Amino acid sequence: MSAPLLQVSHVVRTYAKGGVFGQSARAVDDVSFDVAADRPEILAIIGESGSGKTTLARMILGTVRASAGSIRFKDLDLAAVRSRRQRLAFMRQVQPIFQNPFEAFNPLKRLDRYLFMTARHFADARSDAAAQARADTALRQVGLSLAEVKGRFPHELSGGQLQRVAIARALIAAPALLVADEPVSMVDASLRTAIVELFRTLRDELGVSIIYITHDLATAWSISDRVVIMRRGGVVESGAARSTLDHPQHPYSIELKSAVLSPDALSPL
Ligand SMILES: Nc1ncnc2c1ncn2[C@@H]1O[C@H](COP(=O)(O)OP(=O)(O)O)[C@@H](O)[C@H]1O
Ligand SMILES: [Mg+2]
């Protein structure tokens, strides 16, 4: 067996609660899982708001330090990343996709500038022509093209298109892992499925693994290989996506599922 692509091992993140007793709360509490290295996979992390998903995502991206436990990407222990050079090498391989694409881009900056800059920093594009070619390739991988995006500002695109541009930007570096934190919750419902299905295409055609963070059981069921279900910072259940979601064992997973299926639930969760 080869070493995992990502190994999350007994990870904890505490935050001070304040107050005279100096109490702390565990946003993430003893979470462990792997992402396989021998085949690309989509791993869904499912949980309600406040269950610790974003904190976990930030630790995997290296922007928040774990209070305990370890996170390894390939041979790299994230706690050991110190220099800018190491940090950039890591960022080439692990790229984020955020919830709100309008917050991911400066509204006053043309989108193509972001893509060209990323191509220069992360894809070794040394000329304008090379940067444009790299940007166009990445945009085509998400169903757009440079001609459609060139010269445009973020507000000129719909949320769905802009999230595709954000995904294209993440792909420029040819990463091994994408960490997508509720990537479609700000996108119009009618466009969500297409974006979620794009993840599956990226897995199959580019061989990229994806951590897909969501509170939506239906999309997790349809695109992911495995799921991890979180509650209050901890993992309550994990396993193969379909069998876990079709036959949940833990009372909380059963409750989550019945909440979605309940006719009087106005929206999932
Ligand atoms: N920077 C922070 N400082 C203090 N508490 C935080 C911070 N970030 C997250 N938390 C707390 O950690 C818990 C998990 O939050 P979060 O990771 O954002 O969950 P989710 O993404 O699942 O909604 C929440 O109780 C939240 O208030
Ligand atoms: Mg969150």
PDB file of C-alpha atoms and ligand atoms in Angstrom:
ATOM      1  CA  MET A   1       0.000   0.000   0.000  1.00  0.00           C
ATOM      2  CA  SER A   2       1.301   3.442  -0.898  1.00  0.00           C
ATOM      3  CA  ALA A   3       1.302   6.294   1.605  1.00  0.00           C
ATOM      4  CA  PRO A   4      -1.907   8.361   1.458  1.00  0.00           C
ATOM      5  CA  LEU A   5      -2.074  11.629  -0.470  1.00  0.00           C
ATOM      6  CA  LEU A   6      -3.423  13.285   2.672  1.00  0.00           C
ATOM      7  CA  GLN A   7      -3.361  11.895   6.164  1.00  0.00           C
ATOM      8  CA  VAL A   8      -5.356  13.667   8.846  1.00  0.00           C
ATOM      9  CA  SER A   9      -4.504  12.110  12.158  1.00  0.00           C
ATOM     10  CA  HIS A  10      -6.210  12.864  15.503  1.00  0.00           C
ATOM     11  CA  VAL A  11      -6.458  16.536  14.638  1.00  0.00           C
ATOM     12  CA  VAL A  12      -7.750  18.974  17.234  1.00  0.00           C
ATOM     13  CA  ARG A  13      -8.277  22.712  17.037  1.00  0.00           C
ATOM     14  CA  THR A  14      -9.232  24.647  20.123  1.00  0.00           C
ATOM     15  CA  TYR A  15     -10.261  28.265  20.406  1.00  0.00           C
ATOM     16  CA  ALA A  16     -10.271  30.281  23.589  1.00  0.00           C
ATOM     17  CA  LYS A  17     -13.810  30.891  24.749  1.00  0.00           C
ATOM     18  CA  GLY A  18     -12.811  33.839  26.849  1.00  0.00           C
ATOM     19  CA  GLY A  19     -14.181  34.354  30.336  1.00  0.00           C
ATOM     20  CA  VAL A  20     -12.368  34.300  33.645  1.00  0.00           C
ATOM     21  CA  PHE A  21     -11.741  30.575  33.666  1.00  0.00           C
ATOM     22  CA  GLY A  22      -9.776  30.632  30.422  1.00  0.00           C
ATOM     23  CA  GLN A  23     -11.965  27.936  28.938  1.00  0.00           C
ATOM     24  CA  SER A  24     -11.446  26.708  25.428  1.00  0.00           C
ATOM     25  CA  ALA A  25     -13.797  25.127  22.935  1.00  0.00           C
ATOM     26  CA  ARG A  26     -12.869  22.385  20.484  1.00  0.00           C
ATOM     27  CA  ALA A  27     -13.897  23.445  16.983  1.00  0.00           C
ATOM     28  CA  VAL A  28     -12.368  20.209  15.648  1.00  0.00           C
ATOM     29  CA  ASP A  29     -12.023  17.298  18.033  1.00  0.00           C
ATOM     30  CA  ASP A  30      -9.866  14.273  17.235  1.00  0.00           C
ATOM     31  CA  VAL A  31     -10.566  13.943  13.517  1.00  0.00           C
ATOM     32  CA  SER A  32      -8.772  11.301  11.451  1.00  0.00           C
ATOM     33  CA  PHE A  33      -9.156  10.263   7.811  1.00  0.00           C
ATOM     34  CA  ASP A  34      -7.050   9.682   4.711  1.00  0.00           C
ATOM     35  CA  VAL A  35      -7.325  10.598   1.060  1.00  0.00           C
ATOM     36  CA  ALA A  36      -5.952   7.804  -1.103  1.00  0.00           C
ATOM     37  CA  ALA A  37      -2.867   8.326  -3.259  1.00  0.00           C
ATOM     38  CA  ASP A  38      -3.256   5.449  -5.679  1.00  0.00           C
ATOM     39  CA  ARG A  39      -6.470   6.748  -7.278  1.00  0.00           C
ATOM     40  CA  PRO A  40      -8.155  10.135  -7.357  1.00  0.00           C
ATOM     41  CA  GLU A  41     -11.231  10.345  -5.173  1.00  0.00           C
ATOM     42  CA  ILE A  42     -13.881  12.736  -3.955  1.00  0.00           C
ATOM     43  CA  LEU A  43     -14.228  12.727  -0.196  1.00  0.00           C
ATOM     44  CA  ALA A  44     -17.264  14.570   1.130  1.00  0.00           C
ATOM     45  CA  ILE A  45     -17.146  16.095   4.584  1.00  0.00           C
ATOM     46  CA  ILE A  46     -20.729  16.524   5.683  1.00  0.00           C
ATOM     47  CA  GLY A  47     -22.034  18.377   8.679  1.00  0.00           C
ATOM     48  CA  GLU A  48     -24.346  21.099   9.855  1.00  0.00           C
ATOM     49  CA  SER A  49     -23.230  24.667  10.358  1.00  0.00           C
ATOM     50  CA  GLY A  50     -20.816  24.885  13.293  1.00  0.00           C
ATOM     51  CA  SER A  51     -19.652  21.272  13.079  1.00  0.00           C
ATOM     52  CA  GLY A  52     -16.047  22.292  12.367  1.00  0.00           C
ATOM     53  CA  LYS A  53     -15.848  21.802   8.600  1.00  0.00           C
ATOM     54  CA  THR A  54     -14.282  25.151   7.729  1.00  0.00           C
ATOM     55  CA  THR A  55     -11.781  24.928  10.576  1.00  0.00           C
ATOM     56  CA  LEU A  56     -10.765  21.499   9.317  1.00  0.00           C
ATOM     57  CA  ALA A  57     -10.485  22.812   5.737  1.00  0.00           C
ATOM     58  CA  ARG A  58      -8.253  25.659   6.894  1.00  0.00           C
ATOM     59  CA  MET A  59      -5.967  23.269   8.721  1.00  0.00           C
ATOM     60  CA  ILE A  60      -5.663  21.090   5.617  1.00  0.00           C
ATOM     61  CA  LEU A  61      -4.853  24.213   3.586  1.00  0.00           C
ATOM     62  CA  GLY A  62      -2.279  25.180   6.174  1.00  0.00           C
ATOM     63  CA  THR A  63      -3.848  28.533   7.008  1.00  0.00           C
ATOM     64  CA  VAL A  64      -4.847  27.448  10.539  1.00  0.00           C
ATOM     65  CA  ARG A  65      -2.501  25.393  12.700  1.00  0.00           C
ATOM     66  CA  ALA A  66      -3.715  22.244  14.418  1.00  0.00           C
ATOM     67  CA  SER A  67      -3.650  22.444  18.231  1.00  0.00           C
ATOM     68  CA  ALA A  68      -2.895  18.715  18.365  1.00  0.00           C
ATOM     69  CA  GLY A  69      -2.565  15.797  15.989  1.00  0.00           C
ATOM     70  CA  SER A  70      -0.935  15.918  12.593  1.00  0.00           C
ATOM     71  CA  ILE A  71      -1.720  16.553   8.955  1.00  0.00           C
ATOM     72  CA  ARG A  72       0.559  15.098   6.314  1.00  0.00           C
ATOM     73  CA  PHE A  73       0.377  15.790   2.611  1.00  0.00           C
ATOM     74  CA  LYS A  74       2.460  13.158   0.836  1.00  0.00           C
ATOM     75  CA  ASP A  75       5.711  13.269   2.803  1.00  0.00           C
ATOM     76  CA  LEU A  76       5.207  16.748   4.155  1.00  0.00           C
ATOM     77  CA  ASP A  77       4.144  17.357   7.745  1.00  0.00           C
ATOM     78  CA  LEU A  78       2.235  20.656   7.557  1.00  0.00           C
ATOM     79  CA  ALA A  79       3.469  21.650  11.004  1.00  0.00           C
ATOM     80  CA  ALA A  80       6.989  21.637   9.566  1.00  0.00           C
ATOM     81  CA  VAL A  81       6.260  24.118   6.741  1.00  0.00           C
ATOM     82  CA  ARG A  82       8.258  27.227   7.583  1.00  0.00           C
ATOM     83  CA  SER A  83       9.780  28.896   4.551  1.00  0.00           C
ATOM     84  CA  ARG A  84       7.972  30.745   1.787  1.00  0.00           C
ATOM     85  CA  ARG A  85       9.470  28.314  -0.700  1.00  0.00           C
ATOM     86  CA  GLN A  86       7.985  25.310   1.116  1.00  0.00           C
ATOM     87  CA  ARG A  87       4.670  27.096   1.416  1.00  0.00           C
ATOM     88  CA  LEU A  88       4.542  27.849  -2.335  1.00  0.00           C
ATOM     89  CA  ALA A  89       5.499  24.281  -3.212  1.00  0.00           C
ATOM     90  CA  PHE A  90       2.658  23.056  -1.005  1.00  0.00           C
ATOM     91  CA  MET A  91       0.167  25.545  -2.535  1.00  0.00           C
ATOM     92  CA  ARG A  92       0.933  24.259  -5.996  1.00  0.00           C
ATOM     93  CA  GLN A  93      -0.411  20.911  -4.939  1.00  0.00           C
ATOM     94  CA  VAL A  94      -3.279  21.783  -2.624  1.00  0.00           C
ATOM     95  CA  GLN A  95      -5.650  24.492  -3.774  1.00  0.00           C
ATOM     96  CA  PRO A  96      -8.752  25.996  -2.146  1.00  0.00           C
ATOM     97  CA  ILE A  97     -12.180  26.759  -3.532  1.00  0.00           C
ATOM     98  CA  PHE A  98     -14.262  28.972  -1.276  1.00  0.00           C
ATOM     99  CA  GLN A  99     -17.932  29.337  -0.605  1.00  0.00           C
ATOM    100  CA  ASN A 100     -18.441  32.802  -2.017  1.00  0.00           C
ATOM    101  CA  PRO A 101     -16.672  33.441  -5.319  1.00  0.00           C
ATOM    102  CA  PHE A 102     -17.417  37.163  -5.052  1.00  0.00           C
ATOM    103  CA  GLU A 103     -15.237  37.311  -1.949  1.00  0.00           C
ATOM    104  CA  ALA A 104     -12.461  35.335  -3.633  1.00  0.00           C
ATOM    105  CA  PHE A 105     -11.818  38.079  -6.194  1.00  0.00           C
ATOM    106  CA  ASN A 106     -11.137  41.775  -5.778  1.00  0.00           C
ATOM    107  CA  PRO A 107     -14.111  43.524  -7.449  1.00  0.00           C
ATOM    108  CA  LEU A 108     -11.824  46.122  -9.033  1.00  0.00           C
ATOM    109  CA  LYS A 109      -9.498  43.669 -10.691  1.00  0.00           C
ATOM    110  CA  ARG A 110     -10.086  42.012 -14.047  1.00  0.00           C
ATOM    111  CA  LEU A 111     -10.445  38.259 -13.782  1.00  0.00           C
ATOM    112  CA  ASP A 112      -7.905  37.448 -16.480  1.00  0.00           C
ATOM    113  CA  ARG A 113      -5.235  39.260 -14.419  1.00  0.00           C
ATOM    114  CA  TYR A 114      -5.787  36.763 -11.590  1.00  0.00           C
ATOM    115  CA  LEU A 115      -5.479  33.859 -13.950  1.00  0.00           C
ATOM    116  CA  PHE A 116      -2.322  35.183 -15.619  1.00  0.00           C
ATOM    117  CA  MET A 117      -0.714  35.930 -12.258  1.00  0.00           C
ATOM    118  CA  THR A 118      -1.518  32.429 -11.028  1.00  0.00           C
ATOM    119  CA  ALA A 119      -0.078  30.938 -14.232  1.00  0.00           C
ATOM    120  CA  ARG A 120       3.142  32.884 -13.689  1.00  0.00           C
ATOM    121  CA  HIS A 121       3.463  31.954 -10.009  1.00  0.00           C
ATOM    122  CA  PHE A 122       2.211  28.410 -10.008  1.00  0.00           C
ATOM    123  CA  ALA A 123       2.548  27.044 -13.531  1.00  0.00           C
ATOM    124  CA  ASP A 124       5.923  28.451 -14.583  1.00  0.00           C
ATOM    125  CA  ALA A 125       4.395  30.519 -17.396  1.00  0.00           C
ATOM    126  CA  ARG A 126       7.265  32.816 -18.403  1.00  0.00           C
ATOM    127  CA  SER A 127       5.619  34.876 -21.131  1.00  0.00           C
ATOM    128  CA  ASP A 128       2.247  36.545 -21.668  1.00  0.00           C
ATOM    129  CA  ALA A 129       1.472  34.013 -24.367  1.00  0.00           C
ATOM    130  CA  ALA A 130       2.262  31.099 -22.055  1.00  0.00           C
ATOM    131  CA  ALA A 131       0.143  32.593 -19.242  1.00  0.00           C
ATOM    132  CA  GLN A 132      -2.772  33.120 -21.631  1.00  0.00           C
ATOM    133  CA  ALA A 133      -2.512  29.585 -22.959  1.00  0.00           C
ATOM    134  CA  ARG A 134      -2.444  28.147 -19.423  1.00  0.00           C
ATOM    135  CA  ALA A 135      -5.439  30.275 -18.371  1.00  0.00           C
ATOM    136  CA  ASP A 136      -7.398  29.229 -21.451  1.00  0.00           C
ATOM    137  CA  THR A 137      -6.691  25.546 -20.837  1.00  0.00           C
ATOM    138  CA  ALA A 138      -7.850  25.797 -17.222  1.00  0.00           C
ATOM    139  CA  LEU A 139     -10.975  27.738 -18.221  1.00  0.00           C
ATOM    140  CA  ARG A 140     -11.831  25.101 -20.824  1.00  0.00           C
ATOM    141  CA  GLN A 141     -11.516  22.436 -18.146  1.00  0.00           C
ATOM    142  CA  VAL A 142     -14.422  24.123 -16.350  1.00  0.00           C
ATOM    143  CA  GLY A 143     -16.518  24.761 -19.463  1.00  0.00           C
ATOM    144  CA  LEU A 144     -15.433  28.354 -20.137  1.00  0.00           C
ATOM    145  CA  SER A 145     -12.746  29.929 -22.313  1.00  0.00           C
ATOM    146  CA  LEU A 146     -10.400  32.875 -22.097  1.00  0.00           C
ATOM    147  CA  ALA A 147     -12.391  34.666 -24.811  1.00  0.00           C
ATOM    148  CA  GLU A 148     -15.450  34.634 -22.519  1.00  0.00           C
ATOM    149  CA  VAL A 149     -13.599  35.913 -19.465  1.00  0.00           C
ATOM    150  CA  LYS A 150     -11.014  38.282 -20.910  1.00  0.00           C
ATOM    151  CA  GLY A 151     -11.307  41.868 -19.667  1.00  0.00           C
ATOM    152  CA  ARG A 152     -14.276  41.037 -17.432  1.00  0.00           C
ATOM    153  CA  PHE A 153     -14.711  42.134 -13.841  1.00  0.00           C
ATOM    154  CA  PRO A 154     -16.157  39.747 -11.213  1.00  0.00           C
ATOM    155  CA  HIS A 155     -19.561  41.472 -11.037  1.00  0.00           C
ATOM    156  CA  GLU A 156     -20.052  40.999 -14.782  1.00  0.00           C
ATOM    157  CA  LEU A 157     -20.379  37.243 -14.264  1.00  0.00           C
ATOM    158  CA  SER A 158     -23.062  35.229 -12.525  1.00  0.00           C
ATOM    159  CA  GLY A 159     -22.193  33.474  -9.259  1.00  0.00           C
ATOM    160  CA  GLY A 160     -22.089  30.160 -11.084  1.00  0.00           C
ATOM    161  CA  GLN A 161     -19.738  31.438 -13.801  1.00  0.00           C
ATOM    162  CA  LEU A 162     -17.550  33.139 -11.255  1.00  0.00           C
ATOM    163  CA  GLN A 163     -17.275  29.958  -9.200  1.00  0.00           C
ATOM    164  CA  ARG A 164     -16.147  28.203 -12.390  1.00  0.00           C
ATOM    165  CA  VAL A 165     -13.464  30.853 -12.836  1.00  0.00           C
ATOM    166  CA  ALA A 166     -12.392  30.262  -9.233  1.00  0.00           C
ATOM    167  CA  ILE A 167     -12.152  26.541  -9.960  1.00  0.00           C
ATOM    168  CA  ALA A 168     -10.157  27.283 -13.119  1.00  0.00           C
ATOM    169  CA  ARG A 169      -7.790  29.431 -11.112  1.00  0.00           C
ATOM    170  CA  ALA A 170      -7.314  26.569  -8.667  1.00  0.00           C
ATOM    171  CA  LEU A 171      -6.567  24.182 -11.555  1.00  0.00           C
ATOM    172  CA  ILE A 172      -3.845  26.336 -13.112  1.00  0.00           C
ATOM    173  CA  ALA A 173      -1.296  24.936 -10.697  1.00  0.00           C
ATOM    174  CA  ALA A 174      -2.297  21.369 -11.699  1.00  0.00           C
ATOM    175  CA  PRO A 175      -2.884  20.490  -8.035  1.00  0.00           C
ATOM    176  CA  ALA A 176      -3.246  16.966  -6.664  1.00  0.00           C
ATOM    177  CA  LEU A 177      -5.927  18.030  -4.183  1.00  0.00           C
ATOM    178  CA  LEU A 178      -8.713  20.611  -4.181  1.00  0.00           C
ATOM    179  CA  VAL A 179     -10.320  21.627  -0.910  1.00  0.00           C
ATOM    180  CA  ALA A 180     -13.760  22.999  -1.749  1.00  0.00           C
ATOM    181  CA  ASP A 181     -15.594  24.493   1.236  1.00  0.00           C
ATOM    182  CA  GLU A 182     -19.338  24.585   0.498  1.00  0.00           C
ATOM    183  CA  PRO A 183     -18.558  25.590  -3.083  1.00  0.00           C
ATOM    184  CA  VAL A 184     -22.129  25.742  -4.342  1.00  0.00           C
ATOM    185  CA  SER A 185     -24.054  27.082  -1.390  1.00  0.00           C
ATOM    186  CA  MET A 186     -23.904  30.648  -2.781  1.00  0.00           C
ATOM    187  CA  VAL A 187     -24.673  29.556  -6.333  1.00  0.00           C
ATOM    188  CA  ASP A 188     -28.208  29.569  -7.795  1.00  0.00           C
ATOM    189  CA  ALA A 189     -29.879  26.217  -7.204  1.00  0.00           C
ATOM    190  CA  SER A 190     -30.344  25.712 -10.941  1.00  0.00           C
ATOM    191  CA  LEU A 191     -26.583  25.858 -11.559  1.00  0.00           C
ATOM    192  CA  ARG A 192     -25.454  23.799  -8.579  1.00  0.00           C
ATOM    193  CA  THR A 193     -25.739  20.363 -10.086  1.00  0.00           C
ATOM    194  CA  ALA A 194     -23.622  21.267 -13.099  1.00  0.00           C
ATOM    195  CA  ILE A 195     -20.821  22.589 -10.899  1.00  0.00           C
ATOM    196  CA  VAL A 196     -20.929  19.622  -8.569  1.00  0.00           C
ATOM    197  CA  GLU A 197     -20.827  17.283 -11.546  1.00  0.00           C
ATOM    198  CA  LEU A 198     -17.862  19.200 -12.855  1.00  0.00           C
ATOM    199  CA  PHE A 199     -15.956  17.943  -9.800  1.00  0.00           C
ATOM    200  CA  ARG A 200     -16.548  14.393 -10.899  1.00  0.00           C
ATOM    201  CA  THR A 201     -15.280  15.209 -14.390  1.00  0.00           C
ATOM    202  CA  LEU A 202     -12.170  16.844 -12.934  1.00  0.00           C
ATOM    203  CA  ARG A 203     -11.513  13.760 -10.816  1.00  0.00           C
ATOM    204  CA  ASP A 204     -11.852  11.462 -13.813  1.00  0.00           C
ATOM    205  CA  GLU A 205     -10.149  13.546 -16.478  1.00  0.00           C
ATOM    206  CA  LEU A 206      -7.453  15.370 -14.526  1.00  0.00           C
ATOM    207  CA  GLY A 207      -6.936  12.822 -11.763  1.00  0.00           C
ATOM    208  CA  VAL A 208      -7.368  15.455  -9.068  1.00  0.00           C
ATOM    209  CA  SER A 209      -8.710  14.434  -5.660  1.00  0.00           C
ATOM    210  CA  ILE A 210     -11.302  16.661  -4.065  1.00  0.00           C
ATOM    211  CA  ILE A 211     -12.380  17.273  -0.510  1.00  0.00           C
ATOM    212  CA  TYR A 212     -15.950  18.384  -0.995  1.00  0.00           C
ATOM    213  CA  ILE A 213     -17.329  20.092   2.100  1.00  0.00           C
ATOM    214  CA  THR A 214     -21.069  20.373   2.201  1.00  0.00           C
ATOM    215  CA  HIS A 215     -24.214  20.170   4.265  1.00  0.00           C
ATOM    216  CA  ASP A 216     -26.059  18.739   1.282  1.00  0.00           C
ATOM    217  CA  LEU A 217     -26.484  14.975   1.494  1.00  0.00           C
ATOM    218  CA  ALA A 218     -27.913  14.650  -2.018  1.00  0.00           C
ATOM    219  CA  THR A 219     -24.886  16.053  -3.857  1.00  0.00           C
ATOM    220  CA  ALA A 220     -22.530  14.200  -1.541  1.00  0.00           C
ATOM    221  CA  TRP A 221     -24.336  10.990  -2.414  1.00  0.00           C
ATOM    222  CA  SER A 222     -24.228  11.656  -6.138  1.00  0.00           C
ATOM    223  CA  ILE A 223     -20.583  12.632  -6.595  1.00  0.00           C
ATOM    224  CA  SER A 224     -18.471  11.374  -3.751  1.00  0.00           C
ATOM    225  CA  ASP A 225     -16.571   8.150  -3.289  1.00  0.00           C
ATOM    226  CA  ARG A 226     -16.388   8.364   0.472  1.00  0.00           C
ATOM    227  CA  VAL A 227     -17.988  10.476   3.168  1.00  0.00           C
ATOM    228  CA  VAL A 228     -17.026  11.694   6.603  1.00  0.00           C
ATOM    229  CA  ILE A 229     -19.954  12.897   8.721  1.00  0.00           C
ATOM    230  CA  MET A 230     -19.088  15.467  11.370  1.00  0.00           C
ATOM    231  CA  ARG A 231     -20.938  16.697  14.396  1.00  0.00           C
ATOM    232  CA  ARG A 232     -19.672  19.190  16.971  1.00  0.00           C
ATOM    233  CA  GLY A 233     -16.108  18.889  15.749  1.00  0.00           C
ATOM    234  CA  GLY A 234     -15.941  15.102  15.761  1.00  0.00           C
ATOM    235  CA  VAL A 235     -16.487  12.364  13.198  1.00  0.00           C
ATOM    236  CA  VAL A 236     -19.628  10.367  13.890  1.00  0.00           C
ATOM    237  CA  GLU A 237     -19.445   8.084  10.876  1.00  0.00           C
ATOM    238  CA  SER A 238     -17.402   7.563   7.728  1.00  0.00           C
ATOM    239  CA  GLY A 239     -17.187   5.108   4.872  1.00  0.00           C
ATOM    240  CA  ALA A 240     -18.084   4.469   1.248  1.00  0.00           C
ATOM    241  CA  ALA A 241     -20.471   7.252   0.176  1.00  0.00           C
ATOM    242  CA  ARG A 242     -23.469   5.325  -1.026  1.00  0.00           C
ATOM    243  CA  SER A 243     -23.558   2.602   1.587  1.00  0.00           C
ATOM    244  CA  THR A 244     -22.975   5.101   4.391  1.00  0.00           C
ATOM    245  CA  LEU A 245     -25.668   7.492   3.194  1.00  0.00           C
ATOM    246  CA  ASP A 246     -28.122   4.754   2.198  1.00  0.00           C
ATOM    247  CA  HIS A 247     -27.755   2.899   5.491  1.00  0.00           C
ATOM    248  CA  PRO A 248     -26.479   5.310   8.129  1.00  0.00           C
ATOM    249  CA  GLN A 249     -25.659   3.635  11.448  1.00  0.00           C
ATOM    250  CA  HIS A 250     -25.092   6.501  13.837  1.00  0.00           C
ATOM    251  CA  PRO A 251     -28.220   8.159  15.307  1.00  0.00           C
ATOM    252  CA  TYR A 252     -26.989  11.573  14.170  1.00  0.00           C
ATOM    253  CA  SER A 253     -26.523  10.434  10.552  1.00  0.00           C
ATOM    254  CA  ILE A 254     -29.990   8.882  10.625  1.00  0.00           C
ATOM    255  CA  GLU A 255     -31.388  12.144  11.960  1.00  0.00           C
ATOM    256  CA  LEU A 256     -29.586  14.157   9.272  1.00  0.00           C
ATOM    257  CA  LYS A 257     -31.018  11.943   6.596  1.00  0.00           C
ATOM    258  CA  SER A 258     -34.562  12.016   7.927  1.00  0.00           C
ATOM    259  CA  ALA A 259     -34.376  15.816   8.175  1.00  0.00           C
ATOM    260  CA  VAL A 260     -33.612  15.967   4.457  1.00  0.00           C
ATOM    261  CA  LEU A 261     -36.332  13.519   3.536  1.00  0.00           C
ATOM    262  CA  SER A 262     -38.952  15.050   5.802  1.00  0.00           C
ATOM    263  CA  PRO A 263     -41.736  16.670   3.743  1.00  0.00           C
ATOM    264  CA  ASP A 264     -41.938  19.646   6.076  1.00  0.00           C
ATOM    265  CA  ALA A 265     -38.224  20.432   5.870  1.00  0.00           C
ATOM    266  CA  LEU A 266     -38.177  23.689   3.932  1.00  0.00           C
ATOM    267  CA  SER A 267     -34.615  23.241   2.796  1.00  0.00           C
ATOM    268  CA  PRO A 268     -32.112  20.465   3.356  1.00  0.00           C
ATOM    269  CA  LEU A 269     -30.780  20.961   6.884  1.00  0.00           C
TER     270      LEU A 269
HETATM  271  N1  LIG B   1     -11.445  31.882  14.620  1.00  0.00           N
HETATM  272  C1  LIG B   1     -12.311  31.340  15.505  1.00  0.00           C
HETATM  273  N2  LIG B   1     -12.342  31.760  16.783  1.00  0.00           N
HETATM  274  C2  LIG B   1     -13.205  31.207  17.676  1.00  0.00           C
HETATM  275  N3  LIG B   1     -14.070  30.249  17.386  1.00  0.00           N
HETATM  276  C3  LIG B   1     -14.088  29.787  16.128  1.00  0.00           C
HETATM  277  C4  LIG B   1     -13.205  30.291  15.107  1.00  0.00           C
HETATM  278  N4  LIG B   1     -13.457  29.630  13.954  1.00  0.00           N
HETATM  279  C5  LIG B   1     -14.443  28.747  14.223  1.00  0.00           C
HETATM  280  N5  LIG B   1     -14.819  28.833  15.512  1.00  0.00           N
HETATM  281  C6  LIG B   1     -15.873  28.020  16.156  1.00  0.00           C
HETATM  282  O1  LIG B   1     -15.628  26.668  15.834  1.00  0.00           O
HETATM  283  C7  LIG B   1     -16.851  25.981  15.576  1.00  0.00           C
HETATM  284  C8  LIG B   1     -16.799  25.360  14.198  1.00  0.00           C
HETATM  285  O2  LIG B   1     -16.835  26.386  13.219  1.00  0.00           O
HETATM  286  P1  LIG B   1     -16.603  26.120  11.668  1.00  0.00           P
HETATM  287  O3  LIG B   1     -15.334  25.393  11.504  1.00  0.00           O
HETATM  288  O4  LIG B   1     -16.743  27.414  10.961  1.00  0.00           O
HETATM  289  O5  LIG B   1     -17.818  25.142  11.330  1.00  0.00           O
HETATM  290  P2  LIG B   1     -18.615  24.912   9.951  1.00  0.00           P
HETATM  291  O6  LIG B   1     -17.734  25.313   8.828  1.00  0.00           O
HETATM  292  O7  LIG B   1     -18.944  23.452   9.987  1.00  0.00           O
HETATM  293  O8  LIG B   1     -19.852  25.749  10.029  1.00  0.00           O
HETATM  294  C9  LIG B   1     -17.960  26.992  15.751  1.00  0.00           C
HETATM  295  O9  LIG B   1     -18.471  26.858  17.041  1.00  0.00           O
HETATM  296  C10 LIG B   1     -17.241  28.313  15.591  1.00  0.00           C
HETATM  297  O10 LIG B   1     -17.884  29.316  16.303  1.00  0.00           O
HETATM  298 MG    MG B   2     -18.089  26.520   7.162  1.00  0.00          MG
END
